[in-house]
Coordinates of C-alpha atoms in Angstrom, one line a residue:
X1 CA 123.4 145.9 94.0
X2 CA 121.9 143.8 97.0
X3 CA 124.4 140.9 98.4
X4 CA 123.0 138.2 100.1
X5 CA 125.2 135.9 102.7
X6 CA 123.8 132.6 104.5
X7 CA 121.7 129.0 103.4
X8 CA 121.5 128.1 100.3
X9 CA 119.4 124.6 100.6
X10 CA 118.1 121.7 97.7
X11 CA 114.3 121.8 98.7
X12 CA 111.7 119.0 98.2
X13 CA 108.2 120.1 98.5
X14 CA 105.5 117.7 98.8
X15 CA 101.7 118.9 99.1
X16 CA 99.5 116.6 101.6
X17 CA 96.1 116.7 102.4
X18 CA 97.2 116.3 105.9
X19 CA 100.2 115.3 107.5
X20 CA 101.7 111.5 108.7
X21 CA 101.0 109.9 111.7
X22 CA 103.7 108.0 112.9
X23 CA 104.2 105.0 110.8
X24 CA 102.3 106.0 108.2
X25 CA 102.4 106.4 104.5
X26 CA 100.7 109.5 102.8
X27 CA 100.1 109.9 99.1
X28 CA 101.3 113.4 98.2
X29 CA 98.9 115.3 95.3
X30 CA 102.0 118.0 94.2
X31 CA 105.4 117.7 93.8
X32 CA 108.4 120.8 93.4
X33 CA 112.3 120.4 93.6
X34 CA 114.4 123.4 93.5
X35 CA 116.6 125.5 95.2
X36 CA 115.7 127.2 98.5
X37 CA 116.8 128.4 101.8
X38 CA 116.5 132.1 103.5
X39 CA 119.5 133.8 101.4
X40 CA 119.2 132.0 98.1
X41 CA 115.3 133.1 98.4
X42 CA 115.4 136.7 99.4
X43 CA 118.2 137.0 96.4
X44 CA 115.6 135.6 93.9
X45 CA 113.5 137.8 95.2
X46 CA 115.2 140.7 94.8
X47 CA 116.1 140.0 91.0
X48 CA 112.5 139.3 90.6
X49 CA 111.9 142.6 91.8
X50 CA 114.6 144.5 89.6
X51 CA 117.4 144.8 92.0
X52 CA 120.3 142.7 90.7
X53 CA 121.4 139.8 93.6
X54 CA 124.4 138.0 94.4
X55 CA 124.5 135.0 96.6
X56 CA 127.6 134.1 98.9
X57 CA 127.4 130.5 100.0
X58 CA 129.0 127.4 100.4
X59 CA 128.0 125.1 97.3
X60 CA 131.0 123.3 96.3
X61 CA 130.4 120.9 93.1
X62 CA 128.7 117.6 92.6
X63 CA 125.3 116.5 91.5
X64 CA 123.1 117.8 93.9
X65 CA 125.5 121.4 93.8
X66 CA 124.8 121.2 90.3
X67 CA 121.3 121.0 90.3
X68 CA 120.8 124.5 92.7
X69 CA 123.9 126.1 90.7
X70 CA 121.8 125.7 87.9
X71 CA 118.2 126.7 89.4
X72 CA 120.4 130.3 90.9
X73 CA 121.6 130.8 87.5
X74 CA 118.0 130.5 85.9
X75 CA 116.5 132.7 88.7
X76 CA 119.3 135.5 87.8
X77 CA 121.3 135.3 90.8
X78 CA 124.7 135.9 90.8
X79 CA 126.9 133.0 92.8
X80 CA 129.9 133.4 94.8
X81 CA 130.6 130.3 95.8
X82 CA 133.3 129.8 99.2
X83 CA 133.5 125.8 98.7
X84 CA 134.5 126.9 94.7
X85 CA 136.7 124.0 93.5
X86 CA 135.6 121.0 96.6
X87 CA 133.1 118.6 96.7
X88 CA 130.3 119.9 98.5
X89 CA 126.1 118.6 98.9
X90 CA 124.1 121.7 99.8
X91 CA 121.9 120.9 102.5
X92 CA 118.3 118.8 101.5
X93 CA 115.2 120.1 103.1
X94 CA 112.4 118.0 103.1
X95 CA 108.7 120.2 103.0
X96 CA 105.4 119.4 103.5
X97 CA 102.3 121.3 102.5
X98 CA 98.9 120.8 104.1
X99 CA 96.8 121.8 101.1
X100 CA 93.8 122.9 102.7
X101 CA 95.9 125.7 104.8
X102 CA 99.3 126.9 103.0
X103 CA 101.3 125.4 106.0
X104 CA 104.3 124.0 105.9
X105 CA 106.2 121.5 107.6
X106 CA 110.6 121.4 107.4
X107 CA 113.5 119.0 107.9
X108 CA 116.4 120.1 107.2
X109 CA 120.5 119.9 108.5
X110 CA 120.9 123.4 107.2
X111 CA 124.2 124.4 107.2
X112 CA 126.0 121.9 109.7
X113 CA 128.8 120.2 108.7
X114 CA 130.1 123.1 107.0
X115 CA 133.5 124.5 108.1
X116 CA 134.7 127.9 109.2
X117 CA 134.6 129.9 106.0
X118 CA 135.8 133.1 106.9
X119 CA 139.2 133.3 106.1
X120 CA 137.4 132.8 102.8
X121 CA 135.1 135.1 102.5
X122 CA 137.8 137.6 104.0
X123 CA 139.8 137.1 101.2
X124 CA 136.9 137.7 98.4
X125 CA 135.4 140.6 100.2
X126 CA 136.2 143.7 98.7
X127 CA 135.1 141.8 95.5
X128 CA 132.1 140.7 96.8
X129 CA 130.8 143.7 97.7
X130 CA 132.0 146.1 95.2
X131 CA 128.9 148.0 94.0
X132 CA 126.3 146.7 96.9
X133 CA 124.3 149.2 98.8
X134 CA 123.2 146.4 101.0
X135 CA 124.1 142.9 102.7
X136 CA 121.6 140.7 104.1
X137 CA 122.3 137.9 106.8
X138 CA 120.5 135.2 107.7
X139 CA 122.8 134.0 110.9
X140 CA 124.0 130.7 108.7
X141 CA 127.5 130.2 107.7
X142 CA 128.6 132.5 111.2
X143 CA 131.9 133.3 111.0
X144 CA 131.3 134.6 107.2
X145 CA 128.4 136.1 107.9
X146 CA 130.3 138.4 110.5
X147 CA 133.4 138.9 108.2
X148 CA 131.4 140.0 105.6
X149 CA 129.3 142.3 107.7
X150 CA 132.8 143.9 109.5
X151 CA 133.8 144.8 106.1
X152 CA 130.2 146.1 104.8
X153 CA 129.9 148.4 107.8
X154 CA 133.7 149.5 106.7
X155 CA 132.6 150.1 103.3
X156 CA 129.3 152.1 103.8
X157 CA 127.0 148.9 103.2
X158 CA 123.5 148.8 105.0
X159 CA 123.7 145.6 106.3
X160 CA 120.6 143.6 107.2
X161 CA 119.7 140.1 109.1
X162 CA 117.0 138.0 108.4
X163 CA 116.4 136.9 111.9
X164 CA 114.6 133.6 111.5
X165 CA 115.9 132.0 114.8
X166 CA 118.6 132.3 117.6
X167 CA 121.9 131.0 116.9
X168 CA 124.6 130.7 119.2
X169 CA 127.5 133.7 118.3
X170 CA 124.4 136.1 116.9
X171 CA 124.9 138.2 119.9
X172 CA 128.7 139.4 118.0
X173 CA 126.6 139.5 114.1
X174 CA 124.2 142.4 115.7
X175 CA 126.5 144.5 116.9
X176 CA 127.2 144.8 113.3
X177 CA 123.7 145.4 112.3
X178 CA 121.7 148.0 110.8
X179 CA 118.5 146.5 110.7
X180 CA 116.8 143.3 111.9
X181 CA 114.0 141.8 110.6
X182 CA 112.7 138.9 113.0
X183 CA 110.5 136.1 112.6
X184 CA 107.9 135.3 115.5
X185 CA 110.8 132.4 116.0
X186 CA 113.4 134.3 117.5
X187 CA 113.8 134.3 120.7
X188 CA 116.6 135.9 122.2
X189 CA 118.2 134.3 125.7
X190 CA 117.0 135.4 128.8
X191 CA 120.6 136.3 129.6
X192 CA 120.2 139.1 126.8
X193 CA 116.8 140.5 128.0
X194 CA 117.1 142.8 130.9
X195 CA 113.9 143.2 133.2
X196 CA 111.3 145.6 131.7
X197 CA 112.7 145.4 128.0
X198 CA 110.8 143.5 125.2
X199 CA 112.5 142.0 122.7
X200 CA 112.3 144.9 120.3
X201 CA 114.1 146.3 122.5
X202 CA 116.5 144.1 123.5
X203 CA 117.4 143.3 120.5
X204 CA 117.9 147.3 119.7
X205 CA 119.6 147.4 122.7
X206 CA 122.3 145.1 121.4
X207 CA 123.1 147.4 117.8
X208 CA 120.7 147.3 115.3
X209 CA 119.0 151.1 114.2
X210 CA 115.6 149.4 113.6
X211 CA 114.1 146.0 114.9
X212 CA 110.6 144.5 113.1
X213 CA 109.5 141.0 113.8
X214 CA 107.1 139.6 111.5
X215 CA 103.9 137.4 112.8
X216 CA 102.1 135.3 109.8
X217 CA 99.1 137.3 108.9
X218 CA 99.7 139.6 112.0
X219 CA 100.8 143.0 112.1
X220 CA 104.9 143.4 111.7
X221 CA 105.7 145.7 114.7
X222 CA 109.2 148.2 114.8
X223 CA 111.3 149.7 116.6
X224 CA 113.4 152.6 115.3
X225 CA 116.5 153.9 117.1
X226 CA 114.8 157.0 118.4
X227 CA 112.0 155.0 120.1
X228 CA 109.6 155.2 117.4
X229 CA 107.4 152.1 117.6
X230 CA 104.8 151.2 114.8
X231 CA 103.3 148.3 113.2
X232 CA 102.6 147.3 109.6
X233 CA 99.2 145.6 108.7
X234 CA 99.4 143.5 106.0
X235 CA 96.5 143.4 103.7
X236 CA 94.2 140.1 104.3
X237 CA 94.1 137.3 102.7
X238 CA 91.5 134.9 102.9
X239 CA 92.1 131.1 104.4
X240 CA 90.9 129.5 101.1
X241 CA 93.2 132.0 98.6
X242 CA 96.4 130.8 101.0
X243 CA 98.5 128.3 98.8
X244 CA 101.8 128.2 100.4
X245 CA 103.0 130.0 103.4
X246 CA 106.7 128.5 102.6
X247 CA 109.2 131.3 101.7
X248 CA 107.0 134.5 102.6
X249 CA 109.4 134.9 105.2
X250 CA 112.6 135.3 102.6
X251 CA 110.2 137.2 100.2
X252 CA 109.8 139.8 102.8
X253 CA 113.3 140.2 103.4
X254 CA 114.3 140.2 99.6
X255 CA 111.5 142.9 99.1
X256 CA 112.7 144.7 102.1
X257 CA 116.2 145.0 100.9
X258 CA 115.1 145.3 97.4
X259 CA 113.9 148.6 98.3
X260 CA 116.6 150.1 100.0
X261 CA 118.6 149.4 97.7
X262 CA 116.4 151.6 95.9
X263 CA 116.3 153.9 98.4
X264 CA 113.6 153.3 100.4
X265 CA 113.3 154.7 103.8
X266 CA 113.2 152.0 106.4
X267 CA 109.4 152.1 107.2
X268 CA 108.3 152.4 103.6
X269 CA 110.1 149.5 102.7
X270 CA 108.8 147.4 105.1
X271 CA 105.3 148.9 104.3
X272 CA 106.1 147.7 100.2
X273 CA 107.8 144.2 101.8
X274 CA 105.2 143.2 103.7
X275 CA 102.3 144.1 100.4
X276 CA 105.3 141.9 98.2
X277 CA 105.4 138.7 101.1
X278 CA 101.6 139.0 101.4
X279 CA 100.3 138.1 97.6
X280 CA 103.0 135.4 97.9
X281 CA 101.4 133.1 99.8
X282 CA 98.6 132.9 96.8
X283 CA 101.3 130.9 95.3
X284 CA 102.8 127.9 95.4
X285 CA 106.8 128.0 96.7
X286 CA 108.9 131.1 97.6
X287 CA 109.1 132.1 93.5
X288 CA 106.1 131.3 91.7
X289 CA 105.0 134.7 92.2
X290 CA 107.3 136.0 90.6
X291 CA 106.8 134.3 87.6
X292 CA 103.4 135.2 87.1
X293 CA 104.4 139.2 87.3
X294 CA 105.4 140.6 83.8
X295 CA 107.4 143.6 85.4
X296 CA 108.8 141.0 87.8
X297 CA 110.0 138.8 84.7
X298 CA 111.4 142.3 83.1
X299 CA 112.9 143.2 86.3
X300 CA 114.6 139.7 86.2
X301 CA 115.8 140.4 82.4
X302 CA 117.0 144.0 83.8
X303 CA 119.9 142.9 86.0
X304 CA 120.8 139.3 84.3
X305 CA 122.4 141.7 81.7
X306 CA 125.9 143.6 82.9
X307 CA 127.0 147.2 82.2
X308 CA 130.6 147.3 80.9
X309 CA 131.1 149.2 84.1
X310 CA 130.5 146.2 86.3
X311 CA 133.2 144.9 88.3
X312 CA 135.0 141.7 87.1
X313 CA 134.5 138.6 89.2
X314 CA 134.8 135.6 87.3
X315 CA 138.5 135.3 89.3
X316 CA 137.0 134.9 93.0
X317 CA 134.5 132.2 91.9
X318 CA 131.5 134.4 91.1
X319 CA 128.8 133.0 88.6
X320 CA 126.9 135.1 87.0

């Protein structure tokens, strides 16, 4: 079992031949609403992958809730939802596609607005995590995400963040951290990087027992706890097969914890993660992918369907 903590997001994906200038009006050529964000991805991921996934988020109910409760539900992710019972609009990100190139362009509030939630999570955290073998982060939804990842490390849970950007508090999350995965974005504060340490090692320095930060098409360079440094090379891609870069990011980190869950060594699932988050980008969105996999589509059939040994959750606001 993989649990995923953080964004969940409504996304709306336009594909341009090239981006606005200021006042101006573009005629878009593709068009794609679903659900999104950087947990809700890498928890689609994983279930497309054959590792069952369960989302903890803030959704709350109303139309647009209704619309990404239903788009989880289809993707075979498992919801447990902290705003269960209030009104609540998931966060709307807005997404551009240049067509020629794959790149991608977001607006987005995220998750501001949203209160403290983790005397919520608190209470539903045994449950949550009952069966997992790993708990991603990805640094939204703060004070849960470090609730949750207190009582992971408690419980014997690998716990994981998707490092996509600094955020203030993040500096308490990785001292509960096993492994980080980093984007090019992150960036720690100067304050955190002592003279003569990269930010591998900086960010090792601060808890995590391995530290990658992935580049776009570049190798993914690591850091291990023992010193070890490497780098993984994804397999190229050439500029004219690249669809959609959008959501290779959460694809490696679903893949990545996919694995271990499977029990992967640390490397070797980056290796497989970075192969999975590679072939994405031949497709449009974080999911199509997916879809176009037959084992992926069994894998997805695979955990949708509970073992009478599962644990119960329907009481703590858990859909399935």
């Amino acid at each position: 079992m993989f649990v995923c903590c953080g964004l969940v997001t409504l996304d709306v994906l336009q594909v341009v031949e090239r981006l606005p200038a200021p006042d101006e009006k573009v005629v878009a050529t593709d068009l794609e609403v679903g659900f999104g964000g950087p947990a809700a991805n890498a928890a689609a991921t994983a279930v497309a992958l054959g590792v069952r996934a369960r989302l903890v988020t803030a959704l709350g109910s109303g139309p647009v809730a209704d619309l990404v409760r239903s788009g989880l539900r289809d993707a075979g992710v498992e919801l447990v939802d902290l705003l269960e019972g209030a009104p609540g609009t998931p966060a709307v990100s807005t997404v551009l596609v240049t067509r020629a190139t794959g790149e991608r362009a977001v607006v987005s509030v995220n998750a501001t607005g949203v209160g403290d939630l983790a005397g919520r999570v608190r209470a539903l955290a045994d449950a949550t995590l009952a069966g997992a073998s790993v708990l991603l982060l990805d640094g939204h939804h703060l004070g849960a995400a470090v609730a949750l990842a207190d009582r992971a490390r408690s419980a014997g849970v690998t716990v994981v963040l998707d490092g996509g950007s600094w955020k203030p508090g993040l500096d308490e999350l990785l001292a509960l951290v096993d492994h980080a995965v980093l984007s090019g974005d992150f960036l720690l504060p100067s304050a955190l990087v002592p003279d003569g340490v990269d930010d591998l090692g900086a960010v090792a320095a601060l808890g995590p027992q391995l530290v990658a930060r992935s580049a776009g098409s570049g190798p993914v360079p690591y850091l291990l706890a023992d010193g070890t440094r490497g780098a993984v090379v994804p397999p190229p891609v050439p500029v004219d097969e690249v669809v959609d870069t959008l959501g290779a990011g959460d694809v490696l980190h679903g893949a990545y914890c996919a694995e271990l869950v499977r029990g992967g060594s640390p490397v070797g699932a980056l290796e497989r993660a970075v192969q999975t988050a590679t072939a994405s980008v031949r497709h449009r969105g974080a999911r199509s992918w997916s879809q176009l996999t037959p084992s992926a589509a069994s894998g997805r059939e695979r955990v949708t369907n509970r073992s009478p040994g599962d644990p119960d959750l329907g009481s703590v606001g858990v859909a399935p």
